[in-house]
Coordinates of C-alpha atoms in Angstrom, one line a residue:
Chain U
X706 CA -203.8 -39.1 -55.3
X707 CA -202.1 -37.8 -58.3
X708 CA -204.4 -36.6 -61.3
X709 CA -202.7 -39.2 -64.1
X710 CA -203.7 -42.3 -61.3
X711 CA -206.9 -41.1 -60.7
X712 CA -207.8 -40.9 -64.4
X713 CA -206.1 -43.8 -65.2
X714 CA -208.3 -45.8 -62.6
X715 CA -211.2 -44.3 -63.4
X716 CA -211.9 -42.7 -60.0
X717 CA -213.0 -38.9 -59.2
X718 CA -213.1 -37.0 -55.7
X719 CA -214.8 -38.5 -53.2
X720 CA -214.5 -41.8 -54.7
X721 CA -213.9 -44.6 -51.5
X722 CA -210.9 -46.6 -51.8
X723 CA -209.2 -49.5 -50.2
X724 CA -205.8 -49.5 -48.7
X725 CA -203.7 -52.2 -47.6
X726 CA -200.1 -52.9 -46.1
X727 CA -198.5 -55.4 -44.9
X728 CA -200.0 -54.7 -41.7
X729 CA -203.2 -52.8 -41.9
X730 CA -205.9 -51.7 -44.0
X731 CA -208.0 -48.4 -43.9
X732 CA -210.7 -47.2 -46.2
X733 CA -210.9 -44.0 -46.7
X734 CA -211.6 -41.3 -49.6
X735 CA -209.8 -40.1 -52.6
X736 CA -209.0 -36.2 -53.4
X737 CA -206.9 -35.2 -55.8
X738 CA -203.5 -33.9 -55.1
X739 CA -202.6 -30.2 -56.7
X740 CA -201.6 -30.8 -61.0
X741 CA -197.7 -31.5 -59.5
X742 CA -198.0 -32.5 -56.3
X743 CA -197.6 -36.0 -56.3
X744 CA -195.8 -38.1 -58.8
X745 CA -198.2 -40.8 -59.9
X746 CA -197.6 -44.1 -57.7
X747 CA -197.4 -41.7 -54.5
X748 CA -199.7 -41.4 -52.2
X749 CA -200.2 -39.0 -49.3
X750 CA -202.4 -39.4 -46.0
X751 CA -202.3 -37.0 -43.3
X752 CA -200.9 -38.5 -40.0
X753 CA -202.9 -39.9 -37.6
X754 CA -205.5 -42.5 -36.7
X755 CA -205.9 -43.6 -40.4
X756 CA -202.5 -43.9 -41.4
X757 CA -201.6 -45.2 -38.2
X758 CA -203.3 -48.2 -39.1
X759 CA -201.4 -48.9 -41.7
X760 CA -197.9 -49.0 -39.5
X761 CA -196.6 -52.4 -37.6
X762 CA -195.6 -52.1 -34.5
X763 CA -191.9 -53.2 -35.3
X764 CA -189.5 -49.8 -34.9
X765 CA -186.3 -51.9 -36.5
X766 CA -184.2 -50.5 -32.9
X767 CA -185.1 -47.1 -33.5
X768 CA -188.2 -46.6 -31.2
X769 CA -189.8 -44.9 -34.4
X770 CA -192.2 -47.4 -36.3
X771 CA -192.1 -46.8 -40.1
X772 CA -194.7 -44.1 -40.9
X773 CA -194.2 -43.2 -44.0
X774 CA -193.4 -44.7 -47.4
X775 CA -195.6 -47.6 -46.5
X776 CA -196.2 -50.0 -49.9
X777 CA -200.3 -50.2 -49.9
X778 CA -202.0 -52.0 -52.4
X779 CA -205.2 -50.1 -53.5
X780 CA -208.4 -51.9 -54.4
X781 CA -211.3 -49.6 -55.7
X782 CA -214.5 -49.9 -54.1
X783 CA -217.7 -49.0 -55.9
Chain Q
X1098 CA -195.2 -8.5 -19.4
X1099 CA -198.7 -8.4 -18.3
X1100 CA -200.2 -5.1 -19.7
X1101 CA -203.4 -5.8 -17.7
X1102 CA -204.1 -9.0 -15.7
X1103 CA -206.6 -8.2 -13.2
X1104 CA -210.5 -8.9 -14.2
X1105 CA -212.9 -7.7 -12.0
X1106 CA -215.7 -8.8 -13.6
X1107 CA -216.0 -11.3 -16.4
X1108 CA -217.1 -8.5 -19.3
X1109 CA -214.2 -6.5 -18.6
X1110 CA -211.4 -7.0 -21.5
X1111 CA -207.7 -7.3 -21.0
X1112 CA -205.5 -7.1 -23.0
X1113 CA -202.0 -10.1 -22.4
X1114 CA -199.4 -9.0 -24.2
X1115 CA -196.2 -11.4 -25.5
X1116 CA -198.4 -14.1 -24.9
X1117 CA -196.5 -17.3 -25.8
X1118 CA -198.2 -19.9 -28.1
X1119 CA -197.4 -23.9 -27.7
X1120 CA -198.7 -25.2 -30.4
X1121 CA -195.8 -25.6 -32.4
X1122 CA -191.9 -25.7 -32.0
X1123 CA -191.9 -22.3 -33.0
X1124 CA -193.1 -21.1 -29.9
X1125 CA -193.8 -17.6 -30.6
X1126 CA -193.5 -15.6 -27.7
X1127 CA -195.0 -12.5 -29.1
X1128 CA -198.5 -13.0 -29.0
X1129 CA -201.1 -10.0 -27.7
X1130 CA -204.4 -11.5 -26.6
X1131 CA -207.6 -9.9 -26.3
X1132 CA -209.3 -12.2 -23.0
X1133 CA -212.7 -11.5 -21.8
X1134 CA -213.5 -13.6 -19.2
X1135 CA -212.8 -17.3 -19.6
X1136 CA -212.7 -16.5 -23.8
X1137 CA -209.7 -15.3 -25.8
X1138 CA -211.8 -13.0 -28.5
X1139 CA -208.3 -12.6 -30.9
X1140 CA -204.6 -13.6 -30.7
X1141 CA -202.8 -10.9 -32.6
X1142 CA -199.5 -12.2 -34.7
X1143 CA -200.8 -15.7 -34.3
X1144 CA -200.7 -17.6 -37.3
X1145 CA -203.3 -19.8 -38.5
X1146 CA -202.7 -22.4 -36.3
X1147 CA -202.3 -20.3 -33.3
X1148 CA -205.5 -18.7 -33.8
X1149 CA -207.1 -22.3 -33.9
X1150 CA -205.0 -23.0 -30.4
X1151 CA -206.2 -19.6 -28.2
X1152 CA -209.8 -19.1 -30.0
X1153 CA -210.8 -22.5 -29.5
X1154 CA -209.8 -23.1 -25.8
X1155 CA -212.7 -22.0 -23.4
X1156 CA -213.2 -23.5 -19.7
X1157 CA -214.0 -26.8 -20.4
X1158 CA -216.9 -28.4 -17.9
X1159 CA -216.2 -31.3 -18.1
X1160 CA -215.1 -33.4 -14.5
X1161 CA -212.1 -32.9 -13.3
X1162 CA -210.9 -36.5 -12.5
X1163 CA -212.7 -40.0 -14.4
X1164 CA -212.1 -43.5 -12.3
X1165 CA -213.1 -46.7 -14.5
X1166 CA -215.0 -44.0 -16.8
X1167 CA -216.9 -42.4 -13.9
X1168 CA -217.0 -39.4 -12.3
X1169 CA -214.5 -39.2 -9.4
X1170 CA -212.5 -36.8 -6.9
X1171 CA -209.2 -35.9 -7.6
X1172 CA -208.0 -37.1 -4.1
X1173 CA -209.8 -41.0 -5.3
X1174 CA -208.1 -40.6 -9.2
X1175 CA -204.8 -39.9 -7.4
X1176 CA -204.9 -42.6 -5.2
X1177 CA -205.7 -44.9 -7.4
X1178 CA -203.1 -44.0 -9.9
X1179 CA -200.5 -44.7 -7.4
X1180 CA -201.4 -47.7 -6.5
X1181 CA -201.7 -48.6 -10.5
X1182 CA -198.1 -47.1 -11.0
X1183 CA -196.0 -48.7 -7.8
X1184 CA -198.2 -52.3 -8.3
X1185 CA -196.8 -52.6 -11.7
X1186 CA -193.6 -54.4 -12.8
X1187 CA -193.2 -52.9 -16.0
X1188 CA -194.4 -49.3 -15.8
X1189 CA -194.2 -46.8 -18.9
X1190 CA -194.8 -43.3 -18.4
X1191 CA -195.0 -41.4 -22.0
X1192 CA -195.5 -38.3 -23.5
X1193 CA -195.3 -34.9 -22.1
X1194 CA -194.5 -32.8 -25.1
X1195 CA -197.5 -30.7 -24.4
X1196 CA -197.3 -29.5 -21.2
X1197 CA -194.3 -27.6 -18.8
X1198 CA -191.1 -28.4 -18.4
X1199 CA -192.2 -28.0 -14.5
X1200 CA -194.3 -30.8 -15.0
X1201 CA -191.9 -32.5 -17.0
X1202 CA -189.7 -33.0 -14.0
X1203 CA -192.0 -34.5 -11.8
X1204 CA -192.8 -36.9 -14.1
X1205 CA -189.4 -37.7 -14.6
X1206 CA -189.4 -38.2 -10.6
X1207 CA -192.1 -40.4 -10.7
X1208 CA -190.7 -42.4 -13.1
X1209 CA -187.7 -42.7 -10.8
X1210 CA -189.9 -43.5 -7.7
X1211 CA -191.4 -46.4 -9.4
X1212 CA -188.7 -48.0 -11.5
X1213 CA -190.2 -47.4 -14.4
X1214 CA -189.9 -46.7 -17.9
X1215 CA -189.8 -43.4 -19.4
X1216 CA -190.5 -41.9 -23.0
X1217 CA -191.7 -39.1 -24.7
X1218 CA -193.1 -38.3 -27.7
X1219 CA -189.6 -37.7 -28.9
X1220 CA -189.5 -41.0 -29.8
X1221 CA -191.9 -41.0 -32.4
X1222 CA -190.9 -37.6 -33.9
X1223 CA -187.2 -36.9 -33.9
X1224 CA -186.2 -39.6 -31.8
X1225 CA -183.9 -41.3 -35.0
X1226 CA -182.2 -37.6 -35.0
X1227 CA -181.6 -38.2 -31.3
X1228 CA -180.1 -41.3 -31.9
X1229 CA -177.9 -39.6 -34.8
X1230 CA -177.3 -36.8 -32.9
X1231 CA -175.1 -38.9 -30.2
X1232 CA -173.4 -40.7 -33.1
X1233 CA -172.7 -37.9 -35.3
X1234 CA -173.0 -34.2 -33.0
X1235 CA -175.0 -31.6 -34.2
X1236 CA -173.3 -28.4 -35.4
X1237 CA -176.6 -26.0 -34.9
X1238 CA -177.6 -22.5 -34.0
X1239 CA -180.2 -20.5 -32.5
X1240 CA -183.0 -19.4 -34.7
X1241 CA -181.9 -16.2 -33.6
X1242 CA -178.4 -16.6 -36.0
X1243 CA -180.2 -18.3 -38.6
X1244 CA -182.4 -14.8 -38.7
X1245 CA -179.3 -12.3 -39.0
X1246 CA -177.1 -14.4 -40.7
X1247 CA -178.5 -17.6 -42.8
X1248 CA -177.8 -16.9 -46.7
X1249 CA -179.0 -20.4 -47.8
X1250 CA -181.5 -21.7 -46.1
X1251 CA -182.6 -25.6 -47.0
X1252 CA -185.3 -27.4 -45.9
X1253 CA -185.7 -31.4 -45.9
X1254 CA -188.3 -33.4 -45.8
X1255 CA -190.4 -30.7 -43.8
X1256 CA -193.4 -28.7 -44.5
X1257 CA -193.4 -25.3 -42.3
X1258 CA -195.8 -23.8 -44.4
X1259 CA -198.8 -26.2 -42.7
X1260 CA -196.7 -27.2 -40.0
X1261 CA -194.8 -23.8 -38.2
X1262 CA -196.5 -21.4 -40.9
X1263 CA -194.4 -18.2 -38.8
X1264 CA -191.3 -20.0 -39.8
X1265 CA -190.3 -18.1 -42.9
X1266 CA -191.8 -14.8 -41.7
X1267 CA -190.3 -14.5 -38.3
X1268 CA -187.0 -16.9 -38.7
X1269 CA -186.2 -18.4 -41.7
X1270 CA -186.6 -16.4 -44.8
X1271 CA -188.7 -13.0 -44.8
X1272 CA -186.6 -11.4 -42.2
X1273 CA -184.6 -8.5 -42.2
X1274 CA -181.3 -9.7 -40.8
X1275 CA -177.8 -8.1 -39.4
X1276 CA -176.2 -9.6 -42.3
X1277 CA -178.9 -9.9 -44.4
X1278 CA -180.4 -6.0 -45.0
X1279 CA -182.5 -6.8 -47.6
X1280 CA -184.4 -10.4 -45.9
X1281 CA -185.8 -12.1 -48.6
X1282 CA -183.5 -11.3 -51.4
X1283 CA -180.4 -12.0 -49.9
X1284 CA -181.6 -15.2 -48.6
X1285 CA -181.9 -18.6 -51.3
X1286 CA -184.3 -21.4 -50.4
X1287 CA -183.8 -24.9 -51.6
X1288 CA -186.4 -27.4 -50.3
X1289 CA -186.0 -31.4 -50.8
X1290 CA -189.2 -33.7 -50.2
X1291 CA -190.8 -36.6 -52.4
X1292 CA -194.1 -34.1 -52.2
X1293 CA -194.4 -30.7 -53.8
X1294 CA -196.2 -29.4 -50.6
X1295 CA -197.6 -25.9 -49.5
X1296 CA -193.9 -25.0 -48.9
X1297 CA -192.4 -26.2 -52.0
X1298 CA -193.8 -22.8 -53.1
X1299 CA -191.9 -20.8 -51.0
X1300 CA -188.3 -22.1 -52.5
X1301 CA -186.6 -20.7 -54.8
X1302 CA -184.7 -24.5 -56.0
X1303 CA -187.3 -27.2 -54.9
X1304 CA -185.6 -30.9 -55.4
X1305 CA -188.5 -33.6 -55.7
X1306 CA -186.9 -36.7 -54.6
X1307 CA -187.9 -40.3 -54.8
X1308 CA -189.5 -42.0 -51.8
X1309 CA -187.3 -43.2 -49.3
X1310 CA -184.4 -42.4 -51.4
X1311 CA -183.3 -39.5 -48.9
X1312 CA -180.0 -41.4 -47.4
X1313 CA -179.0 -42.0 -51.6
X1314 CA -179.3 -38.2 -51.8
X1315 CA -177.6 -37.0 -49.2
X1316 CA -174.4 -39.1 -49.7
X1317 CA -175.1 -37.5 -53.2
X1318 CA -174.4 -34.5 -51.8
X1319 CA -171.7 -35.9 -49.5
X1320 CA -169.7 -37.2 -52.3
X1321 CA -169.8 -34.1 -53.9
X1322 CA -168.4 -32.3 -51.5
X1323 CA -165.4 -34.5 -51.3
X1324 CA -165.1 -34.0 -55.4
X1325 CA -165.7 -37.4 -55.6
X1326 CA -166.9 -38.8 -59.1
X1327 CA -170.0 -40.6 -58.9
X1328 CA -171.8 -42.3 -62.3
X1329 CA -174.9 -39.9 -64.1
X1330 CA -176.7 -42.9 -64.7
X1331 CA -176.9 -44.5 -61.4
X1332 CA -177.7 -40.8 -59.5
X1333 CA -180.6 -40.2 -61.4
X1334 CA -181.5 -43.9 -60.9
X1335 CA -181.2 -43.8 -57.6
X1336 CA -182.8 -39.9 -56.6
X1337 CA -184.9 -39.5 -59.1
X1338 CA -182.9 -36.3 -60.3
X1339 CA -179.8 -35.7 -62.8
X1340 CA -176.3 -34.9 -60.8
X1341 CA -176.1 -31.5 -62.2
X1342 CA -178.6 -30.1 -60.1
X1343 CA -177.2 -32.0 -57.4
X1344 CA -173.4 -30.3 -58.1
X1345 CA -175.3 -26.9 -58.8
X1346 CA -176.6 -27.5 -55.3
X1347 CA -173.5 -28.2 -53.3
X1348 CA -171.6 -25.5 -55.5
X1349 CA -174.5 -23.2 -53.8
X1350 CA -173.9 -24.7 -50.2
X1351 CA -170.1 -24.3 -50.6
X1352 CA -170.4 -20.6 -51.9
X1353 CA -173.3 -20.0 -49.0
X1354 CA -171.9 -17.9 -46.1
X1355 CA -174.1 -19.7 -43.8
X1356 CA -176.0 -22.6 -44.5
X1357 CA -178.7 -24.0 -42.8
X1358 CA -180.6 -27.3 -43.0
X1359 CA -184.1 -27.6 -41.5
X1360 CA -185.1 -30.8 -41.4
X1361 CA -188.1 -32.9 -40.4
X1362 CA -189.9 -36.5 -40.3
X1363 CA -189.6 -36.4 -43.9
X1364 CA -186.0 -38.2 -42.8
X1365 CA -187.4 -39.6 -39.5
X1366 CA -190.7 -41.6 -40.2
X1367 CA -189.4 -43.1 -44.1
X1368 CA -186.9 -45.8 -44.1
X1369 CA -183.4 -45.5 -43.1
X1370 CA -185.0 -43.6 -40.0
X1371 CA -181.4 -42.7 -38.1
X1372 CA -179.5 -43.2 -41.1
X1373 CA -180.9 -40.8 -42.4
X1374 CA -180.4 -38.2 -40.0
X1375 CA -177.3 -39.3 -39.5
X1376 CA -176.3 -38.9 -43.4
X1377 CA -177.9 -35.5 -42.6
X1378 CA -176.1 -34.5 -39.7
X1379 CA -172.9 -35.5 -41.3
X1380 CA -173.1 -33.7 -44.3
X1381 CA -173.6 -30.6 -42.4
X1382 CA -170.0 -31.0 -40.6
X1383 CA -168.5 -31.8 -43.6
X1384 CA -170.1 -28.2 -45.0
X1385 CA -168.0 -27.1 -41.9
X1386 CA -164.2 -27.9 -43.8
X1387 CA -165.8 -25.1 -46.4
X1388 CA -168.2 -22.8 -44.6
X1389 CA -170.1 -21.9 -41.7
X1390 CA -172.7 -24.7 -42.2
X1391 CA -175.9 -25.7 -39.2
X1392 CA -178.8 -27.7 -39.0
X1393 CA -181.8 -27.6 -37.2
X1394 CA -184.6 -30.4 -36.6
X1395 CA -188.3 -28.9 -36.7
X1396 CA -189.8 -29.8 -34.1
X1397 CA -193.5 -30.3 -33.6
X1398 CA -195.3 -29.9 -30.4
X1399 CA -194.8 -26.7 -28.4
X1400 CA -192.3 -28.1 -25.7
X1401 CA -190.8 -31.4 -27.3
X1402 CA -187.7 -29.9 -26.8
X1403 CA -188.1 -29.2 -23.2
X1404 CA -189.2 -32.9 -22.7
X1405 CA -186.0 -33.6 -24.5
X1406 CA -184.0 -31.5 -22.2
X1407 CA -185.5 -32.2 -19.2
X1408 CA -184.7 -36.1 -19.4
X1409 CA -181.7 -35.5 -20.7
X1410 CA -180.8 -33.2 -17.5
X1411 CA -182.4 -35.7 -15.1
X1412 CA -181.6 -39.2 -16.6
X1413 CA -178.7 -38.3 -19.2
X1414 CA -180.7 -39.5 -22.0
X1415 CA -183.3 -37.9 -23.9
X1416 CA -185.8 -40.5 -24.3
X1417 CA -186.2 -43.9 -24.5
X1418 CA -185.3 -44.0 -20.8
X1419 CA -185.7 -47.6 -18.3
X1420 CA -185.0 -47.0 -14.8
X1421 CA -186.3 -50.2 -13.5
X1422 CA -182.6 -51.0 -12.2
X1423 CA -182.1 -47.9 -9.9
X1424 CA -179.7 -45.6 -12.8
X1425 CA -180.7 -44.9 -16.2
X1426 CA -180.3 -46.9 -19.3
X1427 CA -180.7 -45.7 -22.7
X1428 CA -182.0 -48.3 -25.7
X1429 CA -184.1 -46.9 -28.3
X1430 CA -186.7 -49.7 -29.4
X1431 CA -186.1 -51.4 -26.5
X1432 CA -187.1 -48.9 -23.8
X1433 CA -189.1 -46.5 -26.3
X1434 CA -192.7 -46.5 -26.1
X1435 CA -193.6 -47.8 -29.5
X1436 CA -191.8 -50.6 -28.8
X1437 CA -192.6 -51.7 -25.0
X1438 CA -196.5 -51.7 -25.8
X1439 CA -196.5 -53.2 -29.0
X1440 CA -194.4 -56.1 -27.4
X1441 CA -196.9 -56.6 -24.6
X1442 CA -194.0 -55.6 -22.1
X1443 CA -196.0 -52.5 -20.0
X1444 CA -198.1 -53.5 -17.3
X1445 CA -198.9 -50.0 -16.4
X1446 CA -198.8 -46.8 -17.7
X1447 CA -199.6 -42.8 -17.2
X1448 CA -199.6 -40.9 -20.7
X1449 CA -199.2 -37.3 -20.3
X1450 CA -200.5 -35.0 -22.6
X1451 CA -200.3 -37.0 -25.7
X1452 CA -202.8 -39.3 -27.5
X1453 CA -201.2 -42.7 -28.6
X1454 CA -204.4 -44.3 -28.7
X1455 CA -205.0 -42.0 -31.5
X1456 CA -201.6 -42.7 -33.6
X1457 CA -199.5 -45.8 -32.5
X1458 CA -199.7 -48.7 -34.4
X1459 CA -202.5 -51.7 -34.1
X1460 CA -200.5 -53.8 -31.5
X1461 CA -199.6 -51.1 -29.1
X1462 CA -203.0 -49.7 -29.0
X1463 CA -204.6 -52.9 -28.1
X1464 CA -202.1 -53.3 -25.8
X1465 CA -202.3 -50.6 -24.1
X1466 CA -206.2 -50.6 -23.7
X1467 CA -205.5 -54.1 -21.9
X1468 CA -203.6 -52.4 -19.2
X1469 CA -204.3 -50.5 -16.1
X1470 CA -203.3 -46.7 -17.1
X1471 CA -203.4 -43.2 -16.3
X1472 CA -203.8 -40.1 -18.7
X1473 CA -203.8 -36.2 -18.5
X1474 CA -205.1 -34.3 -21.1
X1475 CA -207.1 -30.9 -21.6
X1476 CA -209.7 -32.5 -24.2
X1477 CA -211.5 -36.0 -24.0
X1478 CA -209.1 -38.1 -26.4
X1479 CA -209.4 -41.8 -27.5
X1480 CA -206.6 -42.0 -25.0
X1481 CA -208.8 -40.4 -22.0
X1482 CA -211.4 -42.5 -22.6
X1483 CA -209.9 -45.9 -22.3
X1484 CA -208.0 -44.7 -19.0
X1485 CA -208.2 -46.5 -15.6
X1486 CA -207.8 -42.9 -14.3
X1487 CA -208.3 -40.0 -16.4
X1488 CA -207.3 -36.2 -15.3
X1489 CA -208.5 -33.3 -17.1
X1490 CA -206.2 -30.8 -16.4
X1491 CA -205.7 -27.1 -17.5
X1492 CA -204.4 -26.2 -20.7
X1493 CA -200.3 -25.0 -20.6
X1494 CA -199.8 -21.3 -21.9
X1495 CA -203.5 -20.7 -21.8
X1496 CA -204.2 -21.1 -18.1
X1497 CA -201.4 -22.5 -16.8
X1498 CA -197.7 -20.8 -16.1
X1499 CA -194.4 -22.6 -16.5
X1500 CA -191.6 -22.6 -19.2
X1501 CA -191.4 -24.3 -22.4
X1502 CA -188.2 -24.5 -25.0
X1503 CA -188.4 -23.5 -28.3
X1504 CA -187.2 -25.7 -30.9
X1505 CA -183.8 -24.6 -30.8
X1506 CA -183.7 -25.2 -26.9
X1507 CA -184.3 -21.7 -25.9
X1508 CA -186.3 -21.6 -22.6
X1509 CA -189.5 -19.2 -22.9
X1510 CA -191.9 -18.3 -20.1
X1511 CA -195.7 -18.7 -20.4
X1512 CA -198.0 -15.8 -20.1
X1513 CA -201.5 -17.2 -19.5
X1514 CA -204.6 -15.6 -20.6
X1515 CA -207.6 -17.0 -17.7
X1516 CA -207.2 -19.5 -15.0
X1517 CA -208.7 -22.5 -15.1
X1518 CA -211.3 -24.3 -13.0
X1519 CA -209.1 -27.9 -13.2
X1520 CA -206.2 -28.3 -12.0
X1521 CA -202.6 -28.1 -13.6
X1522 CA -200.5 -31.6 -14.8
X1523 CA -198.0 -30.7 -12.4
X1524 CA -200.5 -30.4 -9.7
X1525 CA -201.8 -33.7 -10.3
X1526 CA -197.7 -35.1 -10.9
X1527 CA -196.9 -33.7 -7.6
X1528 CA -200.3 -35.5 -5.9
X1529 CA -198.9 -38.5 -7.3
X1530 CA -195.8 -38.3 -6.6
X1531 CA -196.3 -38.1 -2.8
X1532 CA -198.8 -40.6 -3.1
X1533 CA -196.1 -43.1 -4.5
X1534 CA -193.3 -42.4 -2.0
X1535 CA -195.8 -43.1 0.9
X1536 CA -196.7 -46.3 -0.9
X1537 CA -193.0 -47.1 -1.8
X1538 CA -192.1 -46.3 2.3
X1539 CA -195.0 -48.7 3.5
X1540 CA -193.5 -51.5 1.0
X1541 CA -190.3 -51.0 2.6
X1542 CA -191.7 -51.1 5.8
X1543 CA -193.7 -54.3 5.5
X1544 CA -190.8 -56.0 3.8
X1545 CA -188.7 -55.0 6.7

């Protein structure tokens, strides 16, 4: 998670978070991207199990389902 | 070549030189490893992730065939995988990335035998570039050229520096080329992405894009080839990034004298998917009307490509393949894995060394743990242990011969370091795949 979001939602490394898409949800912890990294709004989750959760299993014809540039809403969980 | 491949007891050290390392597209063939025994104690030249690959792969003890989750003979697990693959309406066979292009084939066979579905783990990777690639063409090169002649070397939605960390060193941007004496300094590296990744720091222009605004930049780009005029306002809008570092990029592509565009699932996994490539794909022919211009997709696992050719050479089509009607047909999200599990459409299925379980989405997974299925895999995986049937077979490169393509389709033997105790995929292919036609003969028989 980018720096600016993780100060402006109060949250530090190792902090657990919530994520939901329109077709998953996964919780899992945050660490904070390098200073530039990531622009704030943006974040990044290796591939795999996790993320796959957070995919549908529509591929829109193209085999592939979307991976990537999921929306997730984030819900802090302390 | 071999320097030393006889062991005559399990202390003595030898010594396997150009040993060739799957673990990534890059598929370095150039590998010496030290082997004692049944352990690799160093892999010289391997990168980070090579090391990981030949120091972590001993003998492992475990069975060598699981039925229902228990231990079992090969003979039993082969027997009962054919009778799971030619009962089945709807089979799927999928993977096969990982493992040789030897085994590839039978697969393909089997697949053919049973009138089944096949799919590869193409389809979630570059399978949208596949799909561009028969709308568009690909205008591309051996890594080989892109070493002694590439000038400008972009990269697109890919991170080589986690994901093929020899890239630069041994292709891409450190090396000394015929046309490029001085390597680095005579090469210039732009890299696109929505991330400032590992790589980002390797570039000497790095372009930080918006999400899944990668089809709005490259028809940027494609427009300004053309000298068309495009609005300030609505460019930065749309890519996050003023159009004078996009003209000062395409004045740089049109001044390279050979451009190449690496590209990964940056383009493949976001929105747009084939459109993107596509958009891609196309601006790289229309760098063609001005200079030599390629592209190049990264691929991932050490012999995607090979699956790619392979089907292609057996079916016509790359991936994405249903044979259920005696000839090939071709429909991505119809006949691509992703698509036939999540829709409940598989009855069957053998996965071949590759862990869906572990990374498809919600509805495939549960689907596919409802069905019968076979799976081949070195490790225990999530997908092993929900098999029917589950084979634990010898690791390619390490123990096991064959040949496996590089990312740009060059074919590259394997060198192993030890053999292995289990058996190989394509031993256990071409068990099944006599099983099946003996199975598919009786059928005809009794319905004669």
């Amino acid at each position: 998670m980018a720096p600016s979001d993780m100060q402006r939602l109060d949250l530090k490394k190792g902090d657990r978070v919530r994520l939901t898409s329109e077709d998953g949800q996964v919780e899992v912890c945050i660490i904070p991207a390098r200073t530039d990294e990531l622009p704030a709004g943006l974040l990044f989750i290796a591939y795999g199990d996790l993320s796959s959760r957070l995919m549908g299993g529509d591929t829109h014809g193209s085999g592939m389902p979307t991976s990537k540039g999921i929306d997730v809403q984030l819900e802090v969980l302390k | 070549m071999i320097e030393s491949n006889q062991v005559s007891s399990p202390e003595e050290i030898k010594i396997v030189k150009d040993a060739t390392c799957t673990f990534c597209g890059c598929v370095c063939d150039d590998i010496d490893l030290k082997v004692q025994g049944h352990e690799i104690l160093e892999a010289k030249r391997a990168c980070v992730l090579g090391n990981g690959w030949f120091l972590n792969h001993g003998v492992d003890t475990r069975p060598d065939c699981f039925v229902e989750g228990r231990p079992a003979p090969v003979e039993e697990g082969v027997e009962r995988a054919a009778q799971i693959l030619t009962r089945a309406r709807y089979p799927l066979i999928y993977g096969l990335s990982d493992t040789t292009t030897e085994a590839q084939r039978v697969a393909v066979g089997i697949g053919d035998w049973i009138g089944g579905n096949i799919d590869t783990t193409t389809s979630v990777c570059h399978g949208p570039s596949g799909m561009a690639f028969q709308g568009v063409g690909e205008a591309t090169c051996s890594l080989g050229e892109v070493r002694n002649r590439g000038d400008l070397i972009m990269f697109w939605g890919s991170n080589p520096a986690e994901s093929h960390p020899r890239h630069f060193t041994k292709y891409s941007l450190m090396p000394k080329g015929m046309f490029l004496p001085n390597g680095r300094k005579d090469r210039t590296c732009v890299i696109v992405d929505v991330r400032k990744t590992k790589s980002a720091r390797a570039a000497d222009i790095f372009i930080q894009i918006k999400p899944r605004k990668d089809f709005e930049a490259l028809w940027t780009l494609r427009a300004l080839a053309q000298g068309i005029d495009l609005d300030p306002v609505e460019v930065e809008q749309e890519t996050g990034n003023p159009l004078s570092l996009w003209q000062d990029l395409m004045d740089r592509m049109k001044a390279a004298k050979f451009g190449v565009i690496f590209f990964g699932m940056g383009l493949t996994m976001t929105r747009g998917k084939h459109a993107n490539s596509e958009a891609l794909l196309t601006l790289t022919r229309d760098m063609n009307r001005y200079t030599r211009f390629v592209c190049k997709a990264n691929r991932g696992h050490g012999n995607v490509s090979g699956a790619d050719n392979v089907v292609s050479w057996r079916t016509g089509y790359p991936f994405g393949v249903n044979l259920a009607r005696g000839y090939p047909r071709f429909n991505p999200g119809e006949y691509t894995a992703a698509d036939v599990l999540a829709r409940g459409e598989a009855d069957a299925a053998m996965i071949i060394a590759s862990d869906p379980m572990a990374n498809f989405s919600q509805p495939a997974r549960q689907h596919l743990a409802s069905i019968p299925y076979v799976a081949m895999d070195p490790k225990e995986t999530p997908t092993t242990r929900s098999a029917a049937v589950a084979f634990t077979v010898a690791t390619y490169g390490i123990n096991v011969p064959g040949t496996v393509y590089r990312m740009d389709d060059i074919p590259i033997p394997l060198r192993p370091a030890f053999e292995s105790s289990h058996p190989s995929d394509l031993e256990i292919l071409q068990g099944i795949e006599r099983r099946v036609r003996e199975l598919n003969r009786q059928m005809i028989r009794a319905d004669s």
